């Protein structure tokens, strides 16, 4: 009974015990409430699974990657962080920017790597977005060639549209290893050409290759790649080759334009009939007329500037190649300078065209590999069966200067203030250095099916007639179209994700 009721005969005990129980309970409730509030604030600030240090590191890394991407240096090679390594330690570089220790640039940080426990490390949404952007915009033109045992996507027998001169296997070339080398950019992967993806991206659109015989070489490579998934319909004429893919309404076209600028043969000034005249400041009018029909244009030029021609600028004869009748008058422009001017002229004209809003890709100078002389003075690429090793690129002065003038002409055009946002639709596909290593990819003496053709040097050491300019098919030229597909993907998908599109 004493325990069942507070009203016990021992009132002293009642008075002493009851207040103690009330104060204890109140104290416990207050402490629990404080703990819950504190814990809630802590969890809100630092989610479960991350420490204060982790939170700081993720925040700083995200800010750092975003900042460095704006000054991305494409010439730097990545320094991958192995998944077995411990998390990077923050340090400072010379510019007082926070960088993970051991990384070459913040672009090199591999976000989202697995830790030693096999679980993905903490990556914020901003970091993932930044990572995707870095990979999407990585430099395609610095890297290395690697041997791919999978081989090419087509053979010389599975593509009916193949110029005999580039049909190296059909012409009896004994080795095939040159078909298996693929290009690997330093900072990302260049996917194998996906014909179905290309046709879907280009649905209802036209891609035109405009330029010289190397442009034809690239167009035929594109056609061979696409032919493996669909047989196109020939809708061409004498003015323009055109191939139509019914499933996607995609058109592939090719226009011949040796110099990309206006050319004529009629007499002009002291330049008589019989020699080609080039107006360096006037684009090829056939290109300008056809532009509204195109959505993507790939330009190729340069090698015809080694041929005889007269250069006209501001309606004045300023120079010539293999032509200058009056030696008492100095030439103002040589063929190298003329090439640079022609590039600037055509790029500006295309960008300013009122009815053309397409993507323009200028593929840079395609290097030749005539060793020991020029194409007509005993130069040769006979016996080259694999790429040059990394770092062993042989300097070719003419290739370097032509590439420099071409790039300069392109950048001058892009820098024109009158272009505005149109300059974003101009792309320089800089293949020159990478393809300088591919001396093995040319037809060489295997440019004809003639069984009696000479393929080896004679007793006097002279090489047989050969082609060290164009490219075997399949072969390195297919990589150009892998790059074209990647450039198109970036442009089209970039526009779809843009708020202003």
Short mmCIF file of N, CA and C in Angstrom, two decimals, residues 24-164:
data_model
loop_
_atom_site.label_atom_id
_atom_site.label_comp_id
_atom_site.label_asym_id
_atom_site.label_seq_id
_atom_site.Cartn_x
_atom_site.Cartn_y
_atom_site.Cartn_z
N UNK A 24 14.29 15.11 -12.46
CA UNK A 24 15.08 14.18 -13.32
C UNK A 24 14.44 14.02 -14.68
N UNK A 25 13.13 13.87 -14.65
CA UNK A 25 12.43 13.69 -15.93
C UNK A 25 12.55 14.97 -16.77
N UNK A 26 12.39 16.11 -16.15
CA UNK A 26 12.48 17.38 -16.89
C UNK A 26 13.87 17.56 -17.49
N UNK A 27 14.88 17.23 -16.71
CA UNK A 27 16.25 17.36 -17.18
C UNK A 27 16.51 16.43 -18.37
N UNK A 28 16.00 15.19 -18.29
CA UNK A 28 16.20 14.22 -19.38
C UNK A 28 15.53 14.70 -20.66
N UNK A 29 14.28 15.20 -20.50
CA UNK A 29 13.56 15.67 -21.69
C UNK A 29 14.28 16.86 -22.32
N UNK A 30 14.75 17.76 -21.50
CA UNK A 30 15.46 18.93 -22.04
C UNK A 30 16.74 18.52 -22.75
N UNK A 31 17.48 17.60 -22.13
CA UNK A 31 18.73 17.14 -22.77
C UNK A 31 18.48 16.45 -24.09
N UNK A 32 17.43 15.60 -24.12
CA UNK A 32 17.11 14.89 -25.35
C UNK A 32 16.72 15.86 -26.45
N UNK A 33 15.93 16.87 -26.07
CA UNK A 33 15.52 17.88 -27.07
C UNK A 33 16.72 18.61 -27.64
N UNK A 34 17.64 19.00 -26.77
CA UNK A 34 18.85 19.70 -27.24
C UNK A 34 19.66 18.82 -28.17
N UNK A 35 19.78 17.55 -27.82
CA UNK A 35 20.55 16.62 -28.65
C UNK A 35 19.94 16.47 -30.04
N UNK A 36 18.59 16.32 -30.07
CA UNK A 36 17.90 16.16 -31.35
C UNK A 36 18.11 17.39 -32.23
N UNK A 37 17.98 18.58 -31.61
CA UNK A 37 18.17 19.82 -32.39
C UNK A 37 19.60 19.91 -32.92
N UNK A 38 20.56 19.61 -32.06
CA UNK A 38 21.98 19.67 -32.48
C UNK A 38 22.28 18.67 -33.59
N UNK A 39 21.75 17.43 -33.39
CA UNK A 39 22.01 16.39 -34.39
C UNK A 39 21.37 16.76 -35.72
N UNK A 40 20.18 17.34 -35.68
CA UNK A 40 19.51 17.73 -36.92
C UNK A 40 20.31 18.78 -37.67
N UNK A 41 20.81 19.76 -36.94
CA UNK A 41 21.63 20.79 -37.58
C UNK A 41 22.89 20.20 -38.18
N UNK A 42 23.51 19.27 -37.48
CA UNK A 42 24.75 18.65 -37.97
C UNK A 42 24.49 17.84 -39.23
N UNK A 43 23.41 17.04 -39.22
CA UNK A 43 23.10 16.23 -40.40
C UNK A 43 22.70 17.10 -41.57
N UNK A 44 22.03 18.20 -41.31
CA UNK A 44 21.65 19.11 -42.39
C UNK A 44 22.88 19.71 -43.05
N UNK A 45 23.89 20.02 -42.22
CA UNK A 45 25.11 20.64 -42.74
C UNK A 45 26.01 19.62 -43.42
N UNK A 46 26.21 18.45 -42.79
CA UNK A 46 27.10 17.41 -43.32
C UNK A 46 26.33 16.10 -43.44
N UNK A 47 25.92 15.71 -44.62
CA UNK A 47 25.12 14.49 -44.77
C UNK A 47 25.87 13.27 -44.28
N UNK A 48 25.09 12.21 -43.97
CA UNK A 48 25.68 10.96 -43.50
C UNK A 48 26.63 10.42 -44.55
N UNK A 49 27.75 9.92 -44.12
CA UNK A 49 28.73 9.33 -45.04
C UNK A 49 29.81 10.29 -45.44
N UNK A 50 29.77 11.52 -44.96
CA UNK A 50 30.82 12.47 -45.30
C UNK A 50 31.25 13.21 -44.05
N UNK A 51 32.53 13.41 -43.98
CA UNK A 51 33.08 14.17 -42.86
C UNK A 51 33.20 15.62 -43.25
N UNK A 52 33.55 16.47 -42.31
CA UNK A 52 33.77 17.88 -42.62
C UNK A 52 34.86 18.02 -43.66
N UNK A 53 35.90 17.23 -43.54
CA UNK A 53 37.01 17.29 -44.50
C UNK A 53 36.54 16.90 -45.89
N UNK A 54 35.73 15.80 -45.98
CA UNK A 54 35.20 15.38 -47.27
C UNK A 54 34.38 16.48 -47.90
N UNK A 55 33.54 17.11 -47.11
CA UNK A 55 32.68 18.17 -47.63
C UNK A 55 33.51 19.31 -48.17
N UNK A 56 34.54 19.71 -47.45
CA UNK A 56 35.41 20.79 -47.90
C UNK A 56 36.11 20.41 -49.19
N UNK A 57 36.60 19.19 -49.25
CA UNK A 57 37.33 18.75 -50.44
C UNK A 57 36.44 18.75 -51.67
N UNK A 58 35.20 18.23 -51.52
CA UNK A 58 34.32 18.19 -52.67
C UNK A 58 33.98 19.59 -53.15
N UNK A 59 33.72 20.48 -52.23
CA UNK A 59 33.38 21.85 -52.60
C UNK A 59 34.53 22.53 -53.32
N UNK A 60 35.73 22.41 -52.76
CA UNK A 60 36.88 23.05 -53.38
C UNK A 60 37.20 22.43 -54.73
N UNK A 61 37.09 21.11 -54.85
CA UNK A 61 37.39 20.46 -56.12
C UNK A 61 36.42 20.90 -57.19
N UNK A 62 35.13 20.97 -56.85
CA UNK A 62 34.15 21.41 -57.82
C UNK A 62 34.44 22.82 -58.31
N UNK A 63 34.71 23.73 -57.38
CA UNK A 63 35.00 25.10 -57.78
C UNK A 63 36.27 25.15 -58.61
N UNK A 64 37.24 24.36 -58.24
CA UNK A 64 38.52 24.38 -58.93
C UNK A 64 38.41 23.88 -60.36
N UNK A 65 37.70 22.77 -60.57
CA UNK A 65 37.54 22.23 -61.91
C UNK A 65 36.79 23.20 -62.79
N UNK A 66 35.74 23.80 -62.27
CA UNK A 66 34.98 24.75 -63.07
C UNK A 66 35.85 25.92 -63.48
N UNK A 67 36.66 26.41 -62.58
CA UNK A 67 37.51 27.56 -62.90
C UNK A 67 38.55 27.20 -63.94
N UNK A 68 39.22 26.07 -63.73
CA UNK A 68 40.29 25.70 -64.66
C UNK A 68 39.77 25.35 -66.04
N UNK A 69 38.55 24.87 -66.12
CA UNK A 69 38.03 24.53 -67.44
C UNK A 69 37.98 25.75 -68.34
N UNK A 70 37.76 26.92 -67.74
CA UNK A 70 37.68 28.13 -68.55
C UNK A 70 39.01 28.52 -69.14
N UNK A 71 40.11 27.96 -68.62
CA UNK A 71 41.43 28.25 -69.19
C UNK A 71 42.08 26.94 -69.60
N UNK A 72 41.26 26.02 -70.10
CA UNK A 72 41.72 24.68 -70.47
C UNK A 72 42.85 24.74 -71.49
N UNK A 73 43.92 24.04 -71.21
CA UNK A 73 45.05 23.95 -72.13
C UNK A 73 45.02 22.60 -72.80
N UNK A 74 44.57 22.52 -74.09
CA UNK A 74 44.40 21.23 -74.73
C UNK A 74 45.70 20.51 -75.01
N UNK A 75 46.83 21.20 -74.94
CA UNK A 75 48.09 20.55 -75.25
C UNK A 75 48.66 19.76 -74.09
N UNK A 76 48.04 19.89 -72.93
CA UNK A 76 48.55 19.16 -71.78
C UNK A 76 48.00 17.75 -71.76
N UNK A 77 48.84 16.80 -71.35
CA UNK A 77 48.39 15.43 -71.24
C UNK A 77 47.79 15.20 -69.88
N UNK A 78 46.78 14.30 -69.79
CA UNK A 78 46.15 14.06 -68.50
C UNK A 78 47.04 13.24 -67.58
N UNK A 79 46.82 13.40 -66.28
CA UNK A 79 47.52 12.62 -65.28
C UNK A 79 46.47 11.88 -64.47
N UNK A 80 46.01 10.71 -64.96
CA UNK A 80 44.90 10.03 -64.32
C UNK A 80 45.21 9.66 -62.88
N UNK A 81 44.18 9.70 -62.05
CA UNK A 81 44.31 9.27 -60.67
C UNK A 81 43.84 7.83 -60.59
N UNK A 82 44.70 6.93 -60.21
CA UNK A 82 44.35 5.52 -60.14
C UNK A 82 43.30 5.28 -59.08
N UNK A 83 42.41 4.33 -59.35
CA UNK A 83 41.36 4.02 -58.39
C UNK A 83 41.91 3.40 -57.13
N UNK A 84 43.14 2.90 -57.17
CA UNK A 84 43.73 2.29 -55.99
C UNK A 84 44.45 3.29 -55.11
N UNK A 85 44.59 4.53 -55.59
CA UNK A 85 45.30 5.53 -54.82
C UNK A 85 44.38 6.11 -53.75
N UNK A 86 45.00 6.66 -52.70
CA UNK A 86 44.23 7.34 -51.68
C UNK A 86 43.77 8.67 -52.23
N UNK A 87 42.71 9.27 -51.62
CA UNK A 87 42.20 10.55 -52.13
C UNK A 87 43.31 11.59 -52.21
N UNK A 88 43.27 12.45 -53.28
CA UNK A 88 44.30 13.47 -53.44
C UNK A 88 44.34 14.41 -52.25
N UNK A 89 45.54 14.92 -51.95
CA UNK A 89 45.73 15.88 -50.87
C UNK A 89 45.77 17.26 -51.48
N UNK A 90 45.00 18.19 -50.92
CA UNK A 90 44.96 19.53 -51.47
C UNK A 90 46.28 20.24 -51.25
N UNK A 91 46.70 20.95 -52.29
CA UNK A 91 47.91 21.74 -52.20
C UNK A 91 47.71 23.00 -53.02
N UNK A 92 48.70 23.83 -53.11
CA UNK A 92 48.58 25.07 -53.85
C UNK A 92 49.56 25.06 -55.01
N UNK A 93 49.12 25.58 -56.17
CA UNK A 93 50.07 25.73 -57.28
C UNK A 93 50.58 27.15 -57.30
N UNK A 94 51.38 27.47 -58.33
CA UNK A 94 52.04 28.77 -58.37
C UNK A 94 51.07 29.92 -58.53
N UNK A 95 49.84 29.62 -59.02
CA UNK A 95 48.85 30.69 -59.21
C UNK A 95 47.89 30.79 -58.04
N UNK A 96 48.25 30.13 -56.90
CA UNK A 96 47.42 30.17 -55.70
C UNK A 96 46.02 29.61 -55.94
N UNK A 97 45.92 28.60 -56.83
CA UNK A 97 44.65 27.92 -57.04
C UNK A 97 44.75 26.55 -56.40
N UNK A 98 43.67 26.11 -55.75
CA UNK A 98 43.69 24.84 -55.05
C UNK A 98 43.70 23.70 -56.07
N UNK A 99 44.68 22.83 -55.98
CA UNK A 99 44.81 21.70 -56.89
C UNK A 99 45.05 20.42 -56.11
N UNK A 100 44.49 19.30 -56.57
CA UNK A 100 44.84 18.04 -55.94
C UNK A 100 46.31 17.72 -56.17
N UNK A 101 46.99 17.32 -55.14
CA UNK A 101 48.42 17.05 -55.22
C UNK A 101 48.68 15.97 -56.25
N UNK A 102 49.66 16.23 -57.12
CA UNK A 102 50.05 15.26 -58.11
C UNK A 102 49.34 15.43 -59.44
N UNK A 103 48.35 16.33 -59.52
CA UNK A 103 47.66 16.51 -60.79
C UNK A 103 48.35 17.60 -61.59
N UNK A 104 48.32 17.42 -62.93
CA UNK A 104 48.97 18.39 -63.81
C UNK A 104 48.12 19.64 -63.97
N UNK A 105 46.81 19.44 -64.02
CA UNK A 105 45.85 20.53 -64.15
C UNK A 105 44.55 20.01 -63.58
N UNK A 106 43.69 20.89 -63.17
CA UNK A 106 42.44 20.42 -62.58
C UNK A 106 41.60 19.67 -63.58
N UNK A 107 41.81 19.90 -64.88
CA UNK A 107 41.10 19.14 -65.87
C UNK A 107 41.48 17.67 -65.84
N UNK A 108 42.65 17.38 -65.24
CA UNK A 108 43.12 16.02 -65.22
C UNK A 108 42.53 15.21 -64.09
N UNK A 109 41.84 15.84 -63.14
CA UNK A 109 41.31 15.12 -61.99
C UNK A 109 40.21 14.18 -62.45
N UNK A 110 40.35 12.91 -62.13
CA UNK A 110 39.36 11.92 -62.51
C UNK A 110 38.29 11.87 -61.43
N UNK A 111 37.17 12.53 -61.64
CA UNK A 111 36.11 12.57 -60.65
C UNK A 111 35.29 11.29 -60.70
N UNK A 112 34.79 10.88 -59.50
CA UNK A 112 33.93 9.71 -59.46
C UNK A 112 34.68 8.40 -59.52
N UNK A 113 36.00 8.40 -59.25
CA UNK A 113 36.76 7.15 -59.25
C UNK A 113 36.32 6.28 -58.08
N UNK A 114 36.54 4.98 -58.18
CA UNK A 114 36.25 4.09 -57.09
C UNK A 114 37.37 4.14 -56.06
N UNK A 115 37.00 4.00 -54.79
CA UNK A 115 37.99 4.00 -53.72
C UNK A 115 38.44 2.58 -53.48
N UNK A 116 39.35 2.42 -52.51
CA UNK A 116 39.85 1.09 -52.19
C UNK A 116 38.74 0.16 -51.71
N UNK A 117 37.70 0.71 -51.12
CA UNK A 117 36.61 -0.12 -50.63
C UNK A 117 35.70 -0.60 -51.74
N UNK A 118 35.95 -0.11 -52.97
CA UNK A 118 35.12 -0.52 -54.10
C UNK A 118 33.90 0.34 -54.29
N UNK A 119 33.68 1.32 -53.41
CA UNK A 119 32.53 2.20 -53.52
C UNK A 119 32.94 3.49 -54.20
N UNK A 120 32.00 4.06 -54.91
CA UNK A 120 32.29 5.31 -55.61
C UNK A 120 32.56 6.41 -54.61
N UNK A 121 33.60 7.20 -54.86
CA UNK A 121 33.89 8.33 -53.99
C UNK A 121 32.83 9.40 -54.16
N UNK A 122 32.75 10.30 -53.18
CA UNK A 122 31.70 11.32 -53.19
C UNK A 122 31.91 12.31 -54.31
N UNK A 123 30.92 12.49 -55.18
CA UNK A 123 30.99 13.42 -56.29
C UNK A 123 29.71 14.22 -56.32
N UNK A 124 29.82 15.51 -56.32
CA UNK A 124 28.63 16.35 -56.35
C UNK A 124 28.07 16.42 -57.77
N UNK A 125 26.84 16.89 -57.88
CA UNK A 125 26.21 17.03 -59.18
C UNK A 125 27.01 17.98 -60.05
N UNK A 126 27.49 19.08 -59.46
CA UNK A 126 28.27 20.04 -60.24
C UNK A 126 29.53 19.39 -60.79
N UNK A 127 30.18 18.52 -60.00
CA UNK A 127 31.39 17.85 -60.48
C UNK A 127 31.08 16.95 -61.66
N UNK A 128 29.97 16.20 -61.58
CA UNK A 128 29.62 15.30 -62.67
C UNK A 128 29.35 16.08 -63.94
N UNK A 129 28.66 17.21 -63.80
CA UNK A 129 28.38 18.04 -64.98
C UNK A 129 29.67 18.57 -65.57
N UNK A 130 30.59 18.99 -64.68
CA UNK A 130 31.87 19.50 -65.16
C UNK A 130 32.66 18.41 -65.85
N UNK A 131 32.65 17.20 -65.28
CA UNK A 131 33.38 16.09 -65.87
C UNK A 131 32.86 15.80 -67.28
N UNK A 132 31.53 15.74 -67.43
CA UNK A 132 30.96 15.47 -68.74
C UNK A 132 31.37 16.55 -69.73
N UNK A 133 31.38 17.82 -69.29
CA UNK A 133 31.72 18.92 -70.18
C UNK A 133 33.18 18.83 -70.61
N UNK A 134 34.07 18.49 -69.68
CA UNK A 134 35.49 18.38 -70.01
C UNK A 134 35.70 17.27 -71.03
N UNK A 135 35.04 16.11 -70.81
CA UNK A 135 35.20 15.01 -71.73
C UNK A 135 34.63 15.35 -73.10
N UNK A 136 33.50 16.06 -73.12
CA UNK A 136 32.86 16.42 -74.38
C UNK A 136 33.73 17.36 -75.19
N UNK A 137 34.39 18.29 -74.54
CA UNK A 137 35.15 19.30 -75.24
C UNK A 137 36.65 19.01 -75.28
N UNK A 138 37.05 17.79 -75.03
CA UNK A 138 38.48 17.51 -74.99
C UNK A 138 39.11 17.69 -76.36
N UNK A 139 40.40 17.94 -76.37
CA UNK A 139 41.16 18.15 -77.59
C UNK A 139 41.30 16.83 -78.34
N UNK A 140 40.84 16.81 -79.59
CA UNK A 140 40.88 15.59 -80.40
C UNK A 140 42.20 15.39 -81.13
N UNK A 141 43.06 16.40 -81.16
CA UNK A 141 44.13 16.41 -82.15
C UNK A 141 45.53 16.15 -81.59
N UNK A 142 45.63 15.91 -80.28
CA UNK A 142 46.90 15.53 -79.68
C UNK A 142 46.71 14.18 -78.99
N UNK A 143 47.54 13.23 -79.34
CA UNK A 143 47.41 11.90 -78.79
C UNK A 143 48.40 10.94 -79.40
N UNK A 144 47.99 9.70 -79.57
CA UNK A 144 48.89 8.67 -80.12
C UNK A 144 48.09 7.67 -80.94
N UNK A 145 48.79 7.01 -81.84
CA UNK A 145 48.21 5.93 -82.62
C UNK A 145 48.40 4.62 -81.87
N UNK A 146 47.39 3.77 -81.86
CA UNK A 146 47.52 2.46 -81.23
C UNK A 146 46.98 1.39 -82.17
N UNK A 147 47.50 0.19 -82.03
CA UNK A 147 47.10 -0.91 -82.90
C UNK A 147 45.82 -1.53 -82.38
N UNK A 148 44.81 -1.60 -83.23
CA UNK A 148 43.52 -2.15 -82.88
C UNK A 148 43.30 -3.45 -83.66
N UNK A 149 43.37 -4.60 -83.01
CA UNK A 149 43.21 -5.88 -83.73
C UNK A 149 41.83 -6.06 -84.35
N UNK A 150 40.84 -5.26 -83.93
CA UNK A 150 39.50 -5.38 -84.52
C UNK A 150 39.51 -5.01 -85.99
N UNK A 151 40.45 -4.17 -86.40
CA UNK A 151 40.54 -3.82 -87.81
C UNK A 151 39.50 -2.81 -88.24
N UNK A 152 39.44 -2.51 -89.54
CA UNK A 152 38.54 -1.47 -90.05
C UNK A 152 37.09 -1.95 -90.11
N UNK A 153 36.18 -0.99 -90.34
CA UNK A 153 34.75 -1.28 -90.39
C UNK A 153 34.29 -1.74 -91.77
N UNK A 154 35.16 -1.67 -92.76
CA UNK A 154 34.84 -2.14 -94.10
C UNK A 154 36.11 -2.64 -94.77
N UNK A 155 35.97 -3.27 -95.89
CA UNK A 155 37.13 -3.73 -96.67
C UNK A 155 37.06 -3.11 -98.06
N UNK A 156 38.11 -3.28 -98.80
CA UNK A 156 38.11 -2.75 -100.16
C UNK A 156 37.08 -3.47 -101.03
N UNK A 157 36.64 -4.65 -100.60
CA UNK A 157 35.64 -5.40 -101.37
C UNK A 157 34.21 -5.12 -100.94
N UNK A 158 34.02 -4.48 -99.77
CA UNK A 158 32.66 -4.23 -99.29
C UNK A 158 32.20 -2.81 -99.56
N UNK A 159 32.99 -2.06 -100.33
CA UNK A 159 32.61 -0.69 -100.68
C UNK A 159 32.74 -0.51 -102.18
N UNK A 160 31.61 -0.42 -102.89
CA UNK A 160 31.67 -0.29 -104.35
C UNK A 160 32.13 1.09 -104.82
N UNK A 161 32.06 2.10 -103.94
CA UNK A 161 32.45 3.46 -104.34
C UNK A 161 33.85 3.73 -103.82
N UNK A 162 34.85 3.30 -104.55
CA UNK A 162 36.21 3.43 -104.09
C UNK A 162 37.11 3.64 -105.30
N UNK A 163 37.74 4.80 -105.37
CA UNK A 163 38.64 5.10 -106.49
C UNK A 163 39.76 4.08 -106.53
N UNK A 164 40.04 3.56 -107.70
CA UNK A 164 41.02 2.48 -107.82
C UNK A 164 42.37 2.87 -107.25
#
